[in-house]
mmCIF file of C-alpha atoms and ligand atoms in Angstrom:
data_model
loop_
_atom_site.group_PDB
_atom_site.id
_atom_site.type_symbol
_atom_site.label_atom_id
_atom_site.label_comp_id
_atom_site.label_asym_id
_atom_site.label_seq_id
_atom_site.Cartn_x
_atom_site.Cartn_y
_atom_site.Cartn_z
ATOM 1 C CA MET A 1348 127.093 81.684 108.123
ATOM 2 C CA ASN A 1349 129.521 80.297 110.753
ATOM 3 C CA SER A 1350 131.056 77.846 108.777
ATOM 4 C CA PHE A 1351 131.848 79.967 106.038
ATOM 5 C CA ARG A 1352 133.311 82.105 108.502
ATOM 6 C CA GLY A 1353 135.344 79.182 109.523
ATOM 7 C CA VAL A 1354 136.615 78.748 105.690
ATOM 8 C CA ALA A 1355 137.696 82.227 105.729
ATOM 9 C CA VAL A 1356 139.847 82.368 108.883
ATOM 10 C CA SER A 1357 141.868 78.871 107.845
ATOM 11 C CA VAL A 1358 142.873 80.174 104.531
ATOM 12 C CA ALA A 1359 144.038 82.975 106.128
ATOM 13 C CA ALA A 1360 145.807 80.931 108.998
ATOM 14 C CA GLY A 1361 147.148 79.120 105.560
ATOM 15 C CA LEU A 1362 148.794 82.514 103.787
ATOM 16 C CA LEU A 1363 150.259 83.498 107.450
ATOM 17 C CA LEU A 1364 151.994 79.961 107.276
ATOM 18 C CA ALA A 1365 153.175 80.536 103.914
ATOM 19 C CA VAL A 1366 154.196 83.945 104.935
ATOM 20 C CA SER A 1367 156.225 82.630 107.603
ATOM 21 C CA ALA A 1368 157.790 79.583 105.901
ATOM 22 C CA THR A 1369 159.428 82.286 103.332
ATOM 23 C CA ILE A 1370 160.788 84.295 105.902
ATOM 24 C CA ALA A 1371 162.226 81.283 107.450
ATOM 25 C CA SER A 1372 163.645 80.152 104.681
ATOM 26 C CA ALA A 1373 164.967 83.887 103.700
ATOM 27 C CA ALA A 1374 167.708 83.727 106.379
ATOM 28 C CA THR A 1375 168.521 81.492 109.296
ATOM 29 C CA VAL A 1376 169.377 82.972 112.559
ATOM 30 C CA VAL A 1377 171.974 81.943 114.949
ATOM 31 C CA LYS A 1378 171.852 83.157 118.162
ATOM 32 C CA VAL A 1379 175.752 83.488 119.438
ATOM 33 C CA ASP A 1380 176.702 83.609 122.830
ATOM 34 C CA LEU A 1381 180.322 85.277 123.732
ATOM 35 C CA TRP A 1382 180.889 84.129 127.694
ATOM 36 C CA ASP A 1383 184.060 84.262 129.962
ATOM 37 C CA LYS A 1384 184.504 83.161 133.494
ATOM 38 C CA GLY A 1385 185.569 86.649 134.757
ATOM 39 C CA ALA A 1386 189.175 89.052 134.297
ATOM 40 C CA ALA A 1387 189.905 87.523 137.713
ATOM 41 C CA MET A 1388 190.822 84.040 136.214
ATOM 42 C CA THR A 1389 194.068 83.659 134.884
ATOM 43 C CA MET A 1390 193.348 82.750 130.729
ATOM 44 C CA ALA A 1391 194.131 79.332 129.516
ATOM 45 C CA THR A 1392 196.480 78.978 126.776
ATOM 46 C CA GLY A 1393 197.129 75.993 124.468
ATOM 47 C CA LEU A 1394 193.397 75.329 123.418
ATOM 48 C CA ALA A 1395 193.532 76.786 119.981
ATOM 49 C CA TYR A 1396 191.300 74.669 117.537
ATOM 50 C CA GLY A 1397 193.815 72.397 115.775
ATOM 51 C CA THR A 1398 195.823 71.979 119.398
ATOM 52 C CA ALA A 1399 196.182 68.064 119.386
ATOM 53 C CA GLY A 1400 193.854 66.919 122.506
ATOM 54 C CA PRO A 1401 192.672 70.321 123.679
ATOM 55 C CA ASP A 1402 191.262 69.415 127.502
ATOM 56 C CA MET A 1403 188.101 71.988 126.690
ATOM 57 C CA SER A 1404 187.000 72.107 130.228
ATOM 58 C CA LYS A 1405 189.921 73.967 131.168
ATOM 59 C CA ALA A 1406 188.452 77.100 129.066
ATOM 60 C CA THR A 1407 187.930 80.116 130.608
ATOM 61 C CA MET A 1408 186.083 81.763 128.210
ATOM 62 C CA GLY A 1409 184.197 80.651 124.880
ATOM 63 C CA ILE A 1410 181.664 80.849 122.247
ATOM 64 C CA LYS A 1411 178.077 78.871 121.996
ATOM 65 C CA ALA A 1412 176.316 78.811 118.776
ATOM 66 C CA SER A 1413 172.709 78.072 118.755
ATOM 67 C CA PRO A 1414 172.047 76.107 116.203
ATOM 68 C CA ALA A 1415 175.550 75.389 115.251
ATOM 69 C CA THR A 1416 174.391 74.676 112.004
ATOM 70 C CA ALA A 1417 172.790 76.334 109.093
ATOM 71 C CA SER A 1418 171.525 75.670 105.356
ATOM 72 C CA ALA A 1419 173.538 77.445 102.577
ATOM 73 C CA GLY A 1420 172.503 80.839 102.070
ATOM 74 C CA VAL A 1421 172.317 83.920 104.101
ATOM 75 C CA VAL A 1422 172.928 83.687 107.477
ATOM 76 C CA THR A 1423 172.294 86.461 110.394
ATOM 77 C CA PHE A 1424 174.376 86.219 113.879
ATOM 78 C CA LYS A 1425 172.999 87.311 116.361
ATOM 79 C CA VAL A 1426 175.706 87.954 118.864
ATOM 80 C CA THR A 1427 175.899 88.807 122.762
ATOM 81 C CA ASN A 1428 178.547 89.403 124.571
ATOM 82 C CA THR A 1429 177.565 88.102 128.227
ATOM 83 C CA SER A 1430 180.955 88.613 130.051
ATOM 84 C CA LYS A 1431 180.680 91.135 132.976
ATOM 85 C CA ASP A 1432 184.365 92.654 132.207
ATOM 86 C CA THR A 1433 185.829 92.175 129.172
ATOM 87 C CA ILE A 1434 185.638 93.148 125.291
ATOM 88 C CA HIS A 1435 185.050 90.130 123.223
ATOM 89 C CA GLU A 1436 184.329 89.997 119.471
ATOM 90 C CA MET A 1437 183.018 86.982 116.863
ATOM 91 C CA ILE A 1438 184.707 86.280 113.255
ATOM 92 C CA VAL A 1439 182.801 83.809 110.927
ATOM 93 C CA MET A 1440 186.114 81.935 109.342
ATOM 94 C CA TYR A 1441 185.746 79.826 106.660
ATOM 95 C CA MET A 1442 187.995 76.690 106.478
ATOM 96 C CA ALA A 1443 188.886 75.017 103.454
ATOM 97 C CA ASP A 1444 190.879 72.250 104.953
ATOM 98 C CA PRO A 1445 189.480 72.002 108.663
ATOM 99 C CA THR A 1446 192.432 69.517 109.217
ATOM 100 C CA VAL A 1447 194.804 72.310 109.120
ATOM 101 C CA PRO A 1448 195.112 74.862 112.058
ATOM 102 C CA LEU A 1449 194.010 78.697 111.450
ATOM 103 C CA PRO A 1450 197.377 80.747 110.524
ATOM 104 C CA TYR A 1451 198.784 82.044 113.814
ATOM 105 C CA ILE A 1452 200.438 85.693 114.165
ATOM 106 C CA ASP A 1453 202.890 84.226 117.893
ATOM 107 C CA ALA A 1454 204.269 87.672 118.434
ATOM 108 C CA GLU A 1455 200.613 89.194 118.944
ATOM 109 C CA ASN A 1456 199.226 85.923 119.882
ATOM 110 C CA ARG A 1457 196.510 86.223 117.906
ATOM 111 C CA VAL A 1458 194.857 84.367 114.357
ATOM 112 C CA ASP A 1459 196.198 86.001 111.185
ATOM 113 C CA GLU A 1460 192.824 87.461 109.773
ATOM 114 C CA ASP A 1461 193.983 88.300 106.461
ATOM 115 C CA LYS A 1462 195.301 84.874 105.766
ATOM 116 C CA ALA A 1463 192.470 83.023 107.368
ATOM 117 C CA GLY A 1464 189.391 82.640 105.473
ATOM 118 C CA ASP A 1465 187.453 85.825 107.193
ATOM 119 C CA LYS A 1466 183.628 86.216 106.073
ATOM 120 C CA GLY A 1467 182.736 88.911 108.137
ATOM 121 C CA GLU A 1468 182.616 89.939 111.814
ATOM 122 C CA VAL A 1469 180.907 91.639 115.147
ATOM 123 C CA SER A 1470 184.323 93.335 116.479
ATOM 124 C CA GLU A 1471 184.701 94.334 119.678
ATOM 125 C CA LEU A 1472 181.845 94.055 121.748
ATOM 126 C CA ASP A 1473 181.959 95.917 125.207
ATOM 127 C CA PRO A 1474 180.801 93.455 128.118
ATOM 128 C CA GLY A 1475 177.443 93.411 127.915
ATOM 129 C CA LYS A 1476 176.444 94.737 124.560
ATOM 130 C CA SER A 1477 174.796 92.988 121.008
ATOM 131 C CA GLY A 1478 175.631 93.033 117.623
ATOM 132 C CA SER A 1479 174.527 91.210 114.241
ATOM 133 C CA LEU A 1480 176.131 90.066 111.125
ATOM 134 C CA THR A 1481 174.287 88.680 108.198
ATOM 135 C CA VAL A 1482 176.159 86.940 105.395
ATOM 136 C CA ALA A 1483 176.009 84.314 102.792
ATOM 137 C CA LEU A 1484 177.844 81.500 103.082
ATOM 138 C CA LYS A 1485 178.569 78.456 101.289
ATOM 139 C CA PRO A 1486 178.038 74.183 102.377
ATOM 140 C CA GLY A 1487 181.699 73.571 104.330
ATOM 141 C CA LYS A 1488 182.973 73.817 107.816
ATOM 142 C CA TYR A 1489 183.660 77.235 109.572
ATOM 143 C CA LEU A 1490 184.986 78.310 112.994
ATOM 144 C CA LEU A 1491 183.512 80.851 115.131
ATOM 145 C CA ILE A 1492 186.422 82.797 116.902
ATOM 146 C CA CYS A 1493 187.253 85.845 119.091
ATOM 147 C CA ASN A 1494 190.700 87.086 118.029
ATOM 148 C CA VAL A 1495 191.623 89.685 120.841
ATOM 149 C CA PRO A 1496 194.991 88.956 121.884
ATOM 150 C CA GLY A 1497 194.967 85.456 123.735
ATOM 151 C CA HIS A 1498 191.136 84.765 123.681
ATOM 152 C CA PHE A 1499 191.437 82.105 120.474
ATOM 153 C CA ALA A 1500 194.499 80.185 122.584
ATOM 154 C CA ALA A 1501 191.981 80.049 125.922
ATOM 155 C CA GLY A 1502 189.472 78.644 124.133
ATOM 156 C CA MET A 1503 187.214 80.968 122.434
ATOM 157 C CA TRP A 1504 186.213 79.588 119.068
ATOM 158 C CA THR A 1505 183.530 77.150 118.344
ATOM 159 C CA GLU A 1506 182.546 74.816 115.416
ATOM 160 C CA PHE A 1507 179.953 76.028 112.519
ATOM 161 C CA GLU A 1508 179.109 73.832 109.720
ATOM 162 C CA VAL A 1509 177.164 75.264 106.634
ATOM 163 C CA THR A 1510 175.173 72.415 104.721
ATOM 164 C CA LYS A 1511 174.181 72.121 100.991
HETATM 165 CU CU1 CU B 486 187.070 87.360 123.584
#
């Protein structure tokens, strides 16, 4: 009796494993934190992606993605603005050529979203708020950026790679 029950339990456990594996392959979940050192800090400049030799240790704000890679397919970004006083956002930008800087509107101090490879966003999160974005991504190099004026140049971007 006991051994029979044991078999039934392992079959159930096996089924459970199979179900979790299916869910895992359905979508990669990426945890994204939008951070800054507080509004009292003067925003850094000259730290946009593509700037030659940027010293990212000078960044006053940034984006942390975990993991920083995903397999091609559906990706869910769970985004939290950890700032205490500043609105931030996250935009997924596909880079057709990672050696070329993103198109920039100097007068507005932000990336030209219409000309860049915008794949979706969690826009303008208030301090402490969270949001999510689910999007299908093909293999390639991406940037996650915040496009509140000045933030991209202050270092608010991170590289993200989608593998085959
Ligand atoms: Cu920002």
